[in-house]
């Protein structure tokens, strides 16, 4: 059995990041907690720490710490 391809995409204008497993879109995550929940629903029972440290995840546009505020909300 081949390992699953997990991709967390570049943050969009809402600050969310699309999450894919293989060719299936799991949802739009706004935190590591969201990514962990999406992966749990896909059959991978990982917690936030495992998600942040896993070399199996392809983080695009920033790593597990890149959760920007929605555009315009981080301005004074």
C-alpha positions as a printed Julia matrix, in Angstrom:
76×3 Matrix{Float64}:
   0.0    0.0    0.0
   1.38   3.4   -0.96
   1.52   6.14   1.66
  -1.01   8.92   1.26
   0.08  12.21  -0.3
  -0.85  15.01   2.12
  -0.65  18.63   0.95
  -1.42  21.8    2.91
  -1.6   24.61   0.36
  -0.6   28.28   0.37
  -2.81  30.45   2.62
  -5.64  32.18   0.76
  -7.09  35.65   1.35
  -9.08  34.34   4.35
  -5.89  33.0    5.97
  -7.11  29.45   5.39
  -5.16  26.66   3.74
  -6.7   23.93   1.57
  -5.87  20.42   2.71
  -5.64  17.51   0.23
  -5.06  13.83   0.82
  -4.24  12.16  -2.47
  -6.67  13.84  -4.89
  -9.4   14.5   -2.3
  -9.94  18.0   -0.88
 -10.59  17.63   2.85
 -11.37  21.25   3.62
 -10.06  24.71   4.39
  -7.97  24.73   7.57
  -7.33  27.8    9.7
  -5.13  26.05  12.28
  -3.18  22.89  13.02
  -6.22  21.68  14.94
  -8.25  21.85  11.71
  -5.6   19.92   9.77
  -5.49  17.23  12.48
  -9.29  16.93  12.43
  -9.42  16.65   8.63
  -6.75  13.93   8.73
  -8.62  12.1   11.51
 -11.74  12.05   9.35
  -9.62  10.69   6.48
  -8.48   7.78   8.66
  -5.18   9.21   9.95
  -5.48   9.62  13.7
  -2.83  12.31  14.21
  -2.81  15.02  16.86
  -1.59  18.6   16.29
   1.97  17.77  17.37
   2.19  14.89  14.91
   0.8   17.1   12.13
   3.37  19.83  12.85
   6.31  17.41  12.91
   5.42  14.98  10.13
   7.73  14.85   7.13
   4.83  13.2    5.25
   3.03  16.55   4.87
   3.93  18.84   1.97
   3.52  22.36   3.42
   3.26  24.87   0.57
   3.63  28.6    1.15
   4.93  28.2    4.7
   5.24  25.47   7.27
   2.96  24.43  10.11
   3.43  27.82  11.82
   2.17  29.86   8.84
  -1.42  30.83   9.66
  -1.74  34.47   8.61
  -4.63  36.69   9.6
  -7.15  37.32   6.83
  -6.09  40.13   4.54
  -6.67  43.53   6.04
  -7.26  42.27   9.6
  -3.62  42.48  10.68
  -3.38  46.2    9.85
  -3.66  48.77  12.67
